[in-house]
mmCIF file of C-alpha atoms and ligand atoms in Angstrom:
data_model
loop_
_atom_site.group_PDB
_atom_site.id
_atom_site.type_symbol
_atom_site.label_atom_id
_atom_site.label_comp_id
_atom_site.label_asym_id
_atom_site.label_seq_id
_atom_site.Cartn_x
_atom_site.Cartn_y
_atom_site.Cartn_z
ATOM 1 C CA UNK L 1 -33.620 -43.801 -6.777
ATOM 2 C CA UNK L 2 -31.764 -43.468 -3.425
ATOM 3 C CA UNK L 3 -33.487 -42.762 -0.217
ATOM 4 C CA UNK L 4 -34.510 -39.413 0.635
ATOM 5 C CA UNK L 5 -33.953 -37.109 3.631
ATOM 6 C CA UNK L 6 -35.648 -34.327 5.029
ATOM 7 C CA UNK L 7 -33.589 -30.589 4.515
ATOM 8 C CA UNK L 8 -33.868 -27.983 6.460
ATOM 9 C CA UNK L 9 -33.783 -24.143 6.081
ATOM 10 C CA UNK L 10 -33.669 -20.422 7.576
ATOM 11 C CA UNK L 11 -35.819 -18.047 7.441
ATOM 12 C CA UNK L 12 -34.377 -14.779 5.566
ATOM 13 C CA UNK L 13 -37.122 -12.600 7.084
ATOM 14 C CA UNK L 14 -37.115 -13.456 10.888
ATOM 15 C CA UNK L 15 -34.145 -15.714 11.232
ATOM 16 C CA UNK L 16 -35.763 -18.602 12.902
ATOM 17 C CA UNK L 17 -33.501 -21.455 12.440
ATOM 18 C CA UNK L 18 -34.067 -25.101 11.512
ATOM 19 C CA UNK L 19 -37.396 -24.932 9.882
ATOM 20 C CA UNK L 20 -38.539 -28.551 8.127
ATOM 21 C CA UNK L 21 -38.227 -28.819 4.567
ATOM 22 C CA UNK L 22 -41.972 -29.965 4.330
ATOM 23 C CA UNK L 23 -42.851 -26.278 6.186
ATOM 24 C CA UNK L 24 -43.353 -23.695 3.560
ATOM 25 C CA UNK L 25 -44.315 -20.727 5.644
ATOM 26 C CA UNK L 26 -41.965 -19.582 8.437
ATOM 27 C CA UNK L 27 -43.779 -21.068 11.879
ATOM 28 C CA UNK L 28 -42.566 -17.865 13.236
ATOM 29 C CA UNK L 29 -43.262 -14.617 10.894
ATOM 30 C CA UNK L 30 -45.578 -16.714 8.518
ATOM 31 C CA UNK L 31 -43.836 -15.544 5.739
ATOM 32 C CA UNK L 32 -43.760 -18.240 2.436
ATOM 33 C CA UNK L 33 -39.811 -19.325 2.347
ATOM 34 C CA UNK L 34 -38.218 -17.245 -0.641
ATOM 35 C CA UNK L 35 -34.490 -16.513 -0.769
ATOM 36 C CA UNK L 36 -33.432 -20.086 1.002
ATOM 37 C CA UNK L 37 -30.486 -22.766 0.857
ATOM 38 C CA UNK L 38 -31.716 -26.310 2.122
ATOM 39 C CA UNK L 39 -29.646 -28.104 4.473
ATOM 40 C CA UNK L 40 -29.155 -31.133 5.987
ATOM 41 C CA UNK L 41 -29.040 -31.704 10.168
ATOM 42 C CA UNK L 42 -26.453 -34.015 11.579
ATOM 43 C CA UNK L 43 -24.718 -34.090 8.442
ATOM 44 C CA UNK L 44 -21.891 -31.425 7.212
ATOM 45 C CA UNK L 45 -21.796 -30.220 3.743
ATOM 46 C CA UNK L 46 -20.229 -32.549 1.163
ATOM 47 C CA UNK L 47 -19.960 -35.264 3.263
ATOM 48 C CA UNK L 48 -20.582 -38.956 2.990
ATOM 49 C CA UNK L 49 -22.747 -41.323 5.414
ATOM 50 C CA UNK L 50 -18.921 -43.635 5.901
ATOM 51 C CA UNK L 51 -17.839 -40.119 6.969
ATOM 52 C CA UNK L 52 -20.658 -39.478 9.435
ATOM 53 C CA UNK L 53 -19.948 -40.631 12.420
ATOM 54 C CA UNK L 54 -23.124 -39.563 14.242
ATOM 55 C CA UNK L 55 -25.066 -41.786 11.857
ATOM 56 C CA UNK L 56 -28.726 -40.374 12.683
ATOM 57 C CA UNK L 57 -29.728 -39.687 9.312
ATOM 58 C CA UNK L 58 -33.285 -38.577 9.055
ATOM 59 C CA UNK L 59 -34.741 -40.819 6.060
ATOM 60 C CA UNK L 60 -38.520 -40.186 5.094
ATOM 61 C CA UNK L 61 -40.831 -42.903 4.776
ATOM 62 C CA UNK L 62 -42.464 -43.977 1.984
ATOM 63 C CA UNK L 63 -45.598 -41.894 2.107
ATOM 64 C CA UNK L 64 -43.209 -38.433 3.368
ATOM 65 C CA UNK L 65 -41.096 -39.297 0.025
ATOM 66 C CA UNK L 66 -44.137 -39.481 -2.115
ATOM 67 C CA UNK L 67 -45.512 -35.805 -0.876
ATOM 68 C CA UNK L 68 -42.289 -34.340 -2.216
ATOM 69 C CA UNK L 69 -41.761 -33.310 -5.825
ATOM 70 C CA UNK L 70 -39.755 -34.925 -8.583
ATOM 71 C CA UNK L 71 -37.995 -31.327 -9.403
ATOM 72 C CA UNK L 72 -36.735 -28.208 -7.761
ATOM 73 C CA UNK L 73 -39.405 -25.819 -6.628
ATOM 74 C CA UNK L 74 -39.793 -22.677 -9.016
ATOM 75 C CA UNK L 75 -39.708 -18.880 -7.884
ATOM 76 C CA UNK L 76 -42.412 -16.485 -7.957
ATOM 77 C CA UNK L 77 -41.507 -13.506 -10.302
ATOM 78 C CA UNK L 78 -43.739 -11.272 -8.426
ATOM 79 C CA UNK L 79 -43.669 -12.086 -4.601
ATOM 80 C CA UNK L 80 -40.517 -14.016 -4.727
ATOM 81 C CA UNK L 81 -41.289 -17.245 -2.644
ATOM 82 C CA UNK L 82 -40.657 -20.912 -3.554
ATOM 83 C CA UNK L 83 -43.261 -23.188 -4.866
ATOM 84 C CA UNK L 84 -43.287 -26.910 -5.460
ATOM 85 C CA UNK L 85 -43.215 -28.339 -8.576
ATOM 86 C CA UNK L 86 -46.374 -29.449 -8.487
ATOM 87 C CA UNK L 87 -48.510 -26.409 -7.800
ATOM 88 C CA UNK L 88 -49.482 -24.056 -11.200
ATOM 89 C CA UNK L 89 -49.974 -21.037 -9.315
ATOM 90 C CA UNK L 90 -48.309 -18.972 -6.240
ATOM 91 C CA UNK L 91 -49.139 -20.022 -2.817
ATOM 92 C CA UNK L 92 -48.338 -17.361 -1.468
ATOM 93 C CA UNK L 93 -49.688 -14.880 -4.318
ATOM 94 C CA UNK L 94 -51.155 -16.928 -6.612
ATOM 95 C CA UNK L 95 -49.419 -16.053 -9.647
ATOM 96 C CA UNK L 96 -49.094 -18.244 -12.827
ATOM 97 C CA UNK L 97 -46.060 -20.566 -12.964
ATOM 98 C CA UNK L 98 -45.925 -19.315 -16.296
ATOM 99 C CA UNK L 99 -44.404 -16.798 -15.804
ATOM 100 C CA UNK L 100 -41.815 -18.075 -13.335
ATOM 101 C CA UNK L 101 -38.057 -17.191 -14.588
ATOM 102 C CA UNK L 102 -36.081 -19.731 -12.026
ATOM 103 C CA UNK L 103 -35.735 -22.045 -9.738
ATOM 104 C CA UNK L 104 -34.284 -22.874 -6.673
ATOM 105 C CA UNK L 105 -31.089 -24.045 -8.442
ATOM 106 C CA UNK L 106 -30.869 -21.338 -11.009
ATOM 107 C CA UNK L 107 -31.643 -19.110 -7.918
ATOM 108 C CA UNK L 108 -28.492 -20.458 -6.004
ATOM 109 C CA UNK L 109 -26.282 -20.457 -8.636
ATOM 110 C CA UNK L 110 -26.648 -16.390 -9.589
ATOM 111 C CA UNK L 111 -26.406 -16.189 -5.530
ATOM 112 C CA UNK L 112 -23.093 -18.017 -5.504
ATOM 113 C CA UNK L 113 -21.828 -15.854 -8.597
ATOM 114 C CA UNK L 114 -22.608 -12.947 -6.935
ATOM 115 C CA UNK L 115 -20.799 -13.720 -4.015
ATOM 116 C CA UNK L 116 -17.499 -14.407 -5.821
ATOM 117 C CA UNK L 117 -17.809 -11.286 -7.926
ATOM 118 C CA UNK L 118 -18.412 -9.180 -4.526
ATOM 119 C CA UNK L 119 -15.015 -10.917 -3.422
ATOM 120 C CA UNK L 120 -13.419 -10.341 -6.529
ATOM 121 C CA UNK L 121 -14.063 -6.879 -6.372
ATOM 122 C CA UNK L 122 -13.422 -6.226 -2.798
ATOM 123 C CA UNK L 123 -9.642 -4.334 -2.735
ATOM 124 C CA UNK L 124 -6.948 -6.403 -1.210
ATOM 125 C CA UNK L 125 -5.767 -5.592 2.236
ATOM 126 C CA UNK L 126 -2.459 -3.470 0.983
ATOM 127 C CA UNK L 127 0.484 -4.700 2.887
ATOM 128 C CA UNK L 128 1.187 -2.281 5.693
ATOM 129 C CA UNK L 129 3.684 -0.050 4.911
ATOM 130 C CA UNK L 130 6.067 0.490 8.155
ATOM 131 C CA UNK L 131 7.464 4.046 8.889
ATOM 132 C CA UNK L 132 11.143 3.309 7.790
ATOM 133 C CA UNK L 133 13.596 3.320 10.918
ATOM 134 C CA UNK L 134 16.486 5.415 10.506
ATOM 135 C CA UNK L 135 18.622 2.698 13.010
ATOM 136 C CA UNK L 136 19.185 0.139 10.257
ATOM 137 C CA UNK L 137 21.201 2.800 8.037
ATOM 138 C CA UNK L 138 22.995 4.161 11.271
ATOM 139 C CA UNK L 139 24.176 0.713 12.056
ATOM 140 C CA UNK L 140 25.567 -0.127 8.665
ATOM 141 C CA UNK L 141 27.280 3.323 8.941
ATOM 142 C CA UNK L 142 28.845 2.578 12.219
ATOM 143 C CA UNK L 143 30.316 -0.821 11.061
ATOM 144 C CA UNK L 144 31.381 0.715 7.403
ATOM 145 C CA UNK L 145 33.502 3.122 9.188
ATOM 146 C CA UNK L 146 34.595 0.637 11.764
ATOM 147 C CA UNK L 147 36.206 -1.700 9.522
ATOM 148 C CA UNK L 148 37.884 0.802 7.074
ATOM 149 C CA UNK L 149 39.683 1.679 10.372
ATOM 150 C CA UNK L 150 40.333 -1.745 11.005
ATOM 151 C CA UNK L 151 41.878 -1.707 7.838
ATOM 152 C CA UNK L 152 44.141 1.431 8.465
ATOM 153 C CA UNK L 153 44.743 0.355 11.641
ATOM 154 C CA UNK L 154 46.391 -3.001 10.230
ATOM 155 C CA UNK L 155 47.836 -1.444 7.255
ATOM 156 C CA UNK L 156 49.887 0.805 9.395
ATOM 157 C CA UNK L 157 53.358 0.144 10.128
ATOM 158 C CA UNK L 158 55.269 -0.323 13.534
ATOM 159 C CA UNK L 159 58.966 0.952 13.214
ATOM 160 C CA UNK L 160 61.139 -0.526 15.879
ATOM 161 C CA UNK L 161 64.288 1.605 16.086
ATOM 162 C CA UNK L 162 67.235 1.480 17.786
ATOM 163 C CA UNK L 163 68.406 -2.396 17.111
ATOM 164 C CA UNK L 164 71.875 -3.474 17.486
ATOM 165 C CA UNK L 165 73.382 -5.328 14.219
ATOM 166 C CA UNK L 166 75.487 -8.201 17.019
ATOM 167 C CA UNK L 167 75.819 -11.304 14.499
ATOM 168 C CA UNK L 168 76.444 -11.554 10.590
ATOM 169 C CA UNK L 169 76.562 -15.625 8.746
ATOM 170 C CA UNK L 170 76.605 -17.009 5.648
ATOM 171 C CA UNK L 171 76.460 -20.635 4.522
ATOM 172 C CA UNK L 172 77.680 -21.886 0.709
ATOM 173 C CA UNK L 173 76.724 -24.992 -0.313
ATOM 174 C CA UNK L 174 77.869 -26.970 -3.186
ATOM 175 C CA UNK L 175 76.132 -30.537 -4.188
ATOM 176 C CA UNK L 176 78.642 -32.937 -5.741
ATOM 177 C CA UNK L 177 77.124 -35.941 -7.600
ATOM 178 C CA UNK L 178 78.873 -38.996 -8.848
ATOM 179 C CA UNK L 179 78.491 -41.123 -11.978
ATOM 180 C CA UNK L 180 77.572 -44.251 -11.166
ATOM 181 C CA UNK L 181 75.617 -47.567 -12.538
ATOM 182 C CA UNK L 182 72.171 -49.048 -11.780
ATOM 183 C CA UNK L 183 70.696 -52.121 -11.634
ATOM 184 C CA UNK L 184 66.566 -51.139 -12.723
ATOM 185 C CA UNK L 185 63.664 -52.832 -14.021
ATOM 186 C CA UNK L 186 60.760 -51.424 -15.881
ATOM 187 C CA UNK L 187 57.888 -51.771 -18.399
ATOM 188 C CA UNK L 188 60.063 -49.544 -21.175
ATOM 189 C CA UNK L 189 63.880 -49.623 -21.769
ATOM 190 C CA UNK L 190 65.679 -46.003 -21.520
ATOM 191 C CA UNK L 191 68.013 -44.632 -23.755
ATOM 192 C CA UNK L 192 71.828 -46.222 -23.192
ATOM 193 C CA UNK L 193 70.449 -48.646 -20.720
ATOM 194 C CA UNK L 194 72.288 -52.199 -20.755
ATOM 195 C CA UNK L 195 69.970 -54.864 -20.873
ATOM 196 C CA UNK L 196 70.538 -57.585 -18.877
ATOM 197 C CA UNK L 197 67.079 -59.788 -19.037
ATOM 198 C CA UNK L 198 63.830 -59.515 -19.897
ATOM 199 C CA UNK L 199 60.708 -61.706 -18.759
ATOM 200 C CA UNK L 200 56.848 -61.933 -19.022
ATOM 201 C CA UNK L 201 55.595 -60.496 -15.440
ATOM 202 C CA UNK L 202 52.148 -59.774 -14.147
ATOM 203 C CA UNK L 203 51.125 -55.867 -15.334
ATOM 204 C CA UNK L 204 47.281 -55.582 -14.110
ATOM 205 C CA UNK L 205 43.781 -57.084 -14.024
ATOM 206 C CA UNK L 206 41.090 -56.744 -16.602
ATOM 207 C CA UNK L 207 37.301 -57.480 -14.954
ATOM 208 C CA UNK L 208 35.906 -59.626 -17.695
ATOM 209 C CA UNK L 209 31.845 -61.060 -17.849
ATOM 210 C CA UNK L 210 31.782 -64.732 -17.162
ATOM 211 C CA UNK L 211 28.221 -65.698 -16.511
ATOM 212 C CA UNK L 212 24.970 -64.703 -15.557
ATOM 213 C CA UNK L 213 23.579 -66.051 -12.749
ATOM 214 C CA UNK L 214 19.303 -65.406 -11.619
ATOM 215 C CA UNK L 215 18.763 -63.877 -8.910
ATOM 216 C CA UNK L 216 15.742 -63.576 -7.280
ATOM 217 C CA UNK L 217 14.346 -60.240 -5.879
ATOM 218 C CA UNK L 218 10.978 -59.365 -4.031
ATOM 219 C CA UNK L 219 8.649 -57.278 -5.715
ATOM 220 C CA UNK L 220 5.248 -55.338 -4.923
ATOM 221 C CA UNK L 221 2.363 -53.584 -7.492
ATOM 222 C CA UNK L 222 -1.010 -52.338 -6.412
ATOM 223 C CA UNK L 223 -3.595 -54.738 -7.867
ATOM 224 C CA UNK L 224 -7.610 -53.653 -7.270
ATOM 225 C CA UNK L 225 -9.027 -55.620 -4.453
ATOM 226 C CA UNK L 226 -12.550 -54.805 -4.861
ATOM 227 C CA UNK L 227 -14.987 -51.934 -5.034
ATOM 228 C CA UNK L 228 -16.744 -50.327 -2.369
ATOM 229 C CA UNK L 229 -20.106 -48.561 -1.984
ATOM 230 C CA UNK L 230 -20.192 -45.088 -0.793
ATOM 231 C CA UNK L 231 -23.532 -42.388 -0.471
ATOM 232 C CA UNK L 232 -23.609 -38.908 -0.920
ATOM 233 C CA UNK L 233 -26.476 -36.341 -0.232
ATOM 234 C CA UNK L 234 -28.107 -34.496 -3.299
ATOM 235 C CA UNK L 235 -30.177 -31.338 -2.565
ATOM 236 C CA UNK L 236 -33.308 -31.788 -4.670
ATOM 237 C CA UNK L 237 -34.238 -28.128 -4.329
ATOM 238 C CA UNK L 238 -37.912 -28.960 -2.932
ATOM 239 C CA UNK L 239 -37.019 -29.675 1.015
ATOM 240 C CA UNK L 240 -35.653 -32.987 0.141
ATOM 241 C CA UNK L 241 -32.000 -33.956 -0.014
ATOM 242 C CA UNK L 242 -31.264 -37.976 -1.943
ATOM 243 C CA UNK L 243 -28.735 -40.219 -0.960
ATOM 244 C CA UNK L 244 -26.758 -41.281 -3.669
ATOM 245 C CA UNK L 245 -24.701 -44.218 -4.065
ATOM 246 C CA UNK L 246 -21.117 -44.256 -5.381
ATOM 247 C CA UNK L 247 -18.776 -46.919 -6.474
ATOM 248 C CA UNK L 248 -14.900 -46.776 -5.928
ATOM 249 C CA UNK L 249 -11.976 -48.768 -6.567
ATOM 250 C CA UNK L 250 -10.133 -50.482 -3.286
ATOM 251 C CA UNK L 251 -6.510 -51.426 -4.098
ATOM 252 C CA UNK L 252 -4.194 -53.639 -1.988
ATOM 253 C CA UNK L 253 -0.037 -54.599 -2.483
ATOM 254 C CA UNK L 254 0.238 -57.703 -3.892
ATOM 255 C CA UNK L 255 3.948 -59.161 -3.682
ATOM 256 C CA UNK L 256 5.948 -61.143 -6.224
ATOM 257 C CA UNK L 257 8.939 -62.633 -7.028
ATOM 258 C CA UNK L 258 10.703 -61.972 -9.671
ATOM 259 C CA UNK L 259 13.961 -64.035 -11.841
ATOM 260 C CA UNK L 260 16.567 -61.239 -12.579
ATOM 261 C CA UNK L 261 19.890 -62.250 -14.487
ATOM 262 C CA UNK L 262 22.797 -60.703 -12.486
ATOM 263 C CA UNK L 263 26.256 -61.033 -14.193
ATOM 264 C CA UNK L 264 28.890 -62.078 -12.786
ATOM 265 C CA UNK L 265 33.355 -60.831 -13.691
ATOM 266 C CA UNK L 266 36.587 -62.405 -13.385
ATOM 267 C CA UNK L 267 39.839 -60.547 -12.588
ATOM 268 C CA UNK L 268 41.546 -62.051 -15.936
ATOM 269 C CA UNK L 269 45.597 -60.980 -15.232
ATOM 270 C CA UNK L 270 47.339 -59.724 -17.799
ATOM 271 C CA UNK L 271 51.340 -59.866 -18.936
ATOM 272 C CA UNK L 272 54.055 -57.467 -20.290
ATOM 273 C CA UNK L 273 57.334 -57.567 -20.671
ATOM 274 C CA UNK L 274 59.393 -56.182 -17.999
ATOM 275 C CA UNK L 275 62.699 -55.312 -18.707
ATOM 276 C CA UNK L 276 66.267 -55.515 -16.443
ATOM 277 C CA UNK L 277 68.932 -53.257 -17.097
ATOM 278 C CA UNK L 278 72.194 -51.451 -15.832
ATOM 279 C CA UNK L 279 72.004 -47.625 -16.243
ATOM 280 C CA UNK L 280 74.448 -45.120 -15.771
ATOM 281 C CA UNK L 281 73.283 -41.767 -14.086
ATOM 282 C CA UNK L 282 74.637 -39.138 -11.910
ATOM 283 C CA UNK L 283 73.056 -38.967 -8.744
ATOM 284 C CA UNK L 284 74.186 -36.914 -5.548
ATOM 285 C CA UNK L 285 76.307 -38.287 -3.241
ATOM 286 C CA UNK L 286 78.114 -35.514 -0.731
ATOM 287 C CA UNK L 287 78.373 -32.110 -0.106
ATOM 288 C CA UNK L 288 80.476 -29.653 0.760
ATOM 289 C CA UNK L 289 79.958 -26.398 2.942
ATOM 290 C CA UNK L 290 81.303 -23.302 3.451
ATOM 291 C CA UNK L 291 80.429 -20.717 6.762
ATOM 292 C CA UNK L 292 81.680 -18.024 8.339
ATOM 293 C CA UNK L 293 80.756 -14.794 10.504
ATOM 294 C CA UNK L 294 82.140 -11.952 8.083
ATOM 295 C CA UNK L 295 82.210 -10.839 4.561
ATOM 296 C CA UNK L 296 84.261 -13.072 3.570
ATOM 297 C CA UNK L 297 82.094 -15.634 1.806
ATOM 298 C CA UNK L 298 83.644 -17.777 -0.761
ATOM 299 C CA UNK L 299 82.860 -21.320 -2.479
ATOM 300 C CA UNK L 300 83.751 -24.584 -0.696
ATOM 301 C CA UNK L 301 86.639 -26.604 -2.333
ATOM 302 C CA UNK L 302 84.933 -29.360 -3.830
ATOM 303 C CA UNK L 303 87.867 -31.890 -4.286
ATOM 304 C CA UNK L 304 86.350 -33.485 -7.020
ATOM 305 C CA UNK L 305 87.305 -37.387 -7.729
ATOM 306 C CA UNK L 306 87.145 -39.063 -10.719
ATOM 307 C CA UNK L 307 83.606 -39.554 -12.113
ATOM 308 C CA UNK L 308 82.202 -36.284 -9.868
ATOM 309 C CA UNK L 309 80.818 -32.962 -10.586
ATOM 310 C CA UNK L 310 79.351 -30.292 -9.098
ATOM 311 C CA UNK L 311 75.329 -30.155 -8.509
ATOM 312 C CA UNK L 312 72.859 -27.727 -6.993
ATOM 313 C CA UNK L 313 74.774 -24.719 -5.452
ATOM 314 C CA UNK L 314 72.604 -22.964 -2.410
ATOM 315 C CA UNK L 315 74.150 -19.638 -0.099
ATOM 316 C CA UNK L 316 72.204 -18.082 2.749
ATOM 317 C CA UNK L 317 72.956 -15.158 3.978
ATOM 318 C CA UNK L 318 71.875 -13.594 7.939
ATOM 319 C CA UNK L 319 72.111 -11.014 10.458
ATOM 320 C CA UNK L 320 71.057 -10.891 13.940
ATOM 321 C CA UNK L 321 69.601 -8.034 15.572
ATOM 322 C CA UNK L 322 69.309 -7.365 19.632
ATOM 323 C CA UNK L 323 66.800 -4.933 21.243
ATOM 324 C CA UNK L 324 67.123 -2.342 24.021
ATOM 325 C CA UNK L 325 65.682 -4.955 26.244
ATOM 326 C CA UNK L 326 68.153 -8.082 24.899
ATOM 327 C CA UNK L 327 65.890 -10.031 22.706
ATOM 328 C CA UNK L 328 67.414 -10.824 19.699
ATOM 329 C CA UNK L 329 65.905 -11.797 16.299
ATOM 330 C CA UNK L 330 67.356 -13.950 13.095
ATOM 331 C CA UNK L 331 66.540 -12.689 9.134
ATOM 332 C CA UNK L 332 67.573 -13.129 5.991
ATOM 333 C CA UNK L 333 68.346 -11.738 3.213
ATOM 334 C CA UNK L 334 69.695 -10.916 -0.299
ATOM 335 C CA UNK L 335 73.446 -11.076 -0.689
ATOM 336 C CA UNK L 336 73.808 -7.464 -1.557
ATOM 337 C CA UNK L 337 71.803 -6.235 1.686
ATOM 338 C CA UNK L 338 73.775 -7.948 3.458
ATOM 339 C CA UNK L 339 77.270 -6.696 2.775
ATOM 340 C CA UNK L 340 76.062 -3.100 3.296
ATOM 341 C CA UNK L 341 75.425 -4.482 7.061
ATOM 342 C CA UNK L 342 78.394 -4.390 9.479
ATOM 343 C CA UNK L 343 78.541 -5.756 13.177
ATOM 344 C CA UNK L 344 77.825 -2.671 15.384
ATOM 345 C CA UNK L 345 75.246 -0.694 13.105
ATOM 346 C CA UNK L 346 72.165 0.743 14.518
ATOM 347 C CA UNK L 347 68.874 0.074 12.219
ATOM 348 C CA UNK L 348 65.121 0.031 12.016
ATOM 349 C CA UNK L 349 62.671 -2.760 11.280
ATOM 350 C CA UNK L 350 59.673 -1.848 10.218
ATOM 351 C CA UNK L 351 56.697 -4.456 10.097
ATOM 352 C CA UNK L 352 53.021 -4.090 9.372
ATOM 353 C CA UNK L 353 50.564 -5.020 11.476
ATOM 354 C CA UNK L 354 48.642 -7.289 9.204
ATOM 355 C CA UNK L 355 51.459 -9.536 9.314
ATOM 356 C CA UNK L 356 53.916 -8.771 5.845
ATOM 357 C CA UNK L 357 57.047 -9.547 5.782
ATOM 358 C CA UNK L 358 58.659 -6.659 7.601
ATOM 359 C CA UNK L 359 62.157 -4.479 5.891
ATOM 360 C CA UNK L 360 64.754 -2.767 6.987
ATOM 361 C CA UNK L 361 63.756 0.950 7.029
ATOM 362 C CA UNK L 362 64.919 4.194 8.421
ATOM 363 C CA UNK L 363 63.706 5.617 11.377
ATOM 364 C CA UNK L 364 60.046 7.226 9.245
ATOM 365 C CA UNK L 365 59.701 3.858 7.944
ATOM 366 C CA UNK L 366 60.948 4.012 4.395
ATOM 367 C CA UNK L 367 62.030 0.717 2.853
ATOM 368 C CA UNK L 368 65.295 0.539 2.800
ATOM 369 C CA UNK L 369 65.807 -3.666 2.068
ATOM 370 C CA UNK L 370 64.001 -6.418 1.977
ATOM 371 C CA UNK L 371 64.246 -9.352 4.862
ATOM 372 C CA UNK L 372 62.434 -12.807 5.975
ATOM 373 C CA UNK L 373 62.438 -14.553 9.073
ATOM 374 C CA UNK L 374 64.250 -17.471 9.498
ATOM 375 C CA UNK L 375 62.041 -20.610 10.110
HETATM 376 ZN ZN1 ZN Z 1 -39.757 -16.114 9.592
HETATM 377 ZN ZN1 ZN Z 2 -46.023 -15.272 -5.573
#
């Protein structure tokens, strides 16, 4: 058995505070202690003697330890007060033990149930519920409308009238490849190639395992050290609290080493044939180009030599436009547009502000042909 410690406790009647565990009537009121929860002085609730740092724990001699009881005290049914273990009848009232229905601990525990069931029951503090502010809704109004007439405002068009038609070009191009033969080398041989050699050449590397080799690597577990002693306090329910002794485990890091096998690769290279051939293909070689500044536009003569044909064809067709103020501006755009367009004519462009590819229009803005700026 540990060491005991004097408690402390309350009185429920008067409130005087502090009162000895060995005190059963209040120095104060004189009642007998009834409703009471022991304590202990200098030391918090739950915790250990390592933890308490004041370290003046009241211990009872050997004579004080004897005078206490070896179990809680009992309750009086009829005047409620607490009575030690070792009395038969009431001190307060003398009443027969007999017909006692708890003790201290039976006492605290329907206390402590109580308690929880009063909190239990209490209502939860309902979260507040805030007048609703109109401003929130205004302010997603405001930017709602704001950016459907950002959105009309850029989806509108801008008509520039009155431009001047001072420049028309096109440009024909014709490709003209050439048959000719090639001197190649590859992993495969195409169709009609002439092969001229073929030799055993390096193709890739394949990472092959040679070996293992150990490898040593540093290593930590927690291994138990030792156990240490630690004391509690026990309320005995009679004035007296026990210190009780505890055992716990103490770990520590041990470190190791430990042999791993780590393998180890080889670039292995590996061989294909690779083949050399002549090839005949057509490839491009010159081109010829045809311009000019009316409506005029034809093909380019392609003067074609032996082993020559014609390739890709391309034609581009323009017209330049000059403002009231001078500037002028370069499009493009589909043959057929274009020879409605004659040097001299007045026309509208009409572009949108979000940045589309603007058209020629008339002067309300209806389409009237597609163009693209030049880059
Ligand atoms: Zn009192
Ligand atoms: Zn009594």
């Amino acid at each position: 058995m540990g060491k005991l410690v004097m408690g402390y406790w309350d009185c429920p009647v008067c409130g005087s505070q502090g009162i000895r565990g060995d005190v059963v009537n209040c120095p104060s009121c004189g009642r007998a202690r009834g409703d009471v929860q022991f304590y202990l002085k200098n030391v918090a609730e739950g915790e250990t003697r390592e933890e308490n740092e004041r370290g003046d724990i009241e211990y009872m001699d050997e004579a004080k330890a004897q005078s206490f009881s070896k179990n809680p005290d009992w309750y009086c049914s009829f005047c409620n007060s607490l009575n030690s273990d070792n009395a038969q009848f009431c001190g307060n009232c003398g009443a027969s033990r007999a017909d006692s229905e708890s003790n201290y601990f039976d006492q605290l525990k329907k206390k402590q149930e109580q308690e929880a069931a009063e909190l239990a029951a209490q209502p939860q503090p309902a979260a507040r519920t805030q007048p609703k502010s109109k401003r929130p809704l205004l302010i997603l109004a405001a930017v709602v409308i704001g950016i459907i007439l950002l959105f009309t405002y850029l989806n509108g068009n801008k008509t520039a009238g009155d431009l001047k038609v001072t420049a028309l070009n096109w440009v024909r191009n014709i490709q003209i490849e050439e048959y000719r033969e090639f001197s190649e080398s590859g992993w495969t041989l195409p169709d009609g190639a002439e092969l001229t050699d073929q030799k055993s050449e390096y193709h890739h590397s394949d990472s092959v395992l040679s070996h293992y080799v150990d490898r040593e690597v540093q290593r930590s577990r927690r291994v138990l050290d030792h156990y240490e002693t630690y004391y509690t306090y026990e309320d005995r329910g009679n004035g007296s609290f026990e210190e009780v002794s505890h055992q716990r485990p103490v770990y520590e890091t041990e470190y190791y080493t430990e042999t791993i096998q780590e393998p180890v690769f080889i670039q292995v290279p590996r061989y294909q044939t690779k083949y050399y051939y002549n090839i005949w293909r057509w490839t491009p070689t010159r081109e010829a180009t045809a311009d000019g500044t009316d409506h005029n536009a034809v093909w380019p003569e392609t003067n074609l030599g032996e082993n020559e044909r014609e390739g890709q064809k391309s034609e581009d067709y323009r017209f330049t436009v000059t403002d009231s103020k001078g500037e002028s501006t370069t499009y493009r755009l589909a043959e057929s547009d274009w020879r409605n367009l004659n040097e001299g004519d007045s026309i509208s462009i009409t572009s949108r502000r979000t940045g589309a590819d603007a058209f020629i229009s008339d002067e309300k803005g209806n389409r009237i042909a597609d163009i693209y700026p030049v880059r």
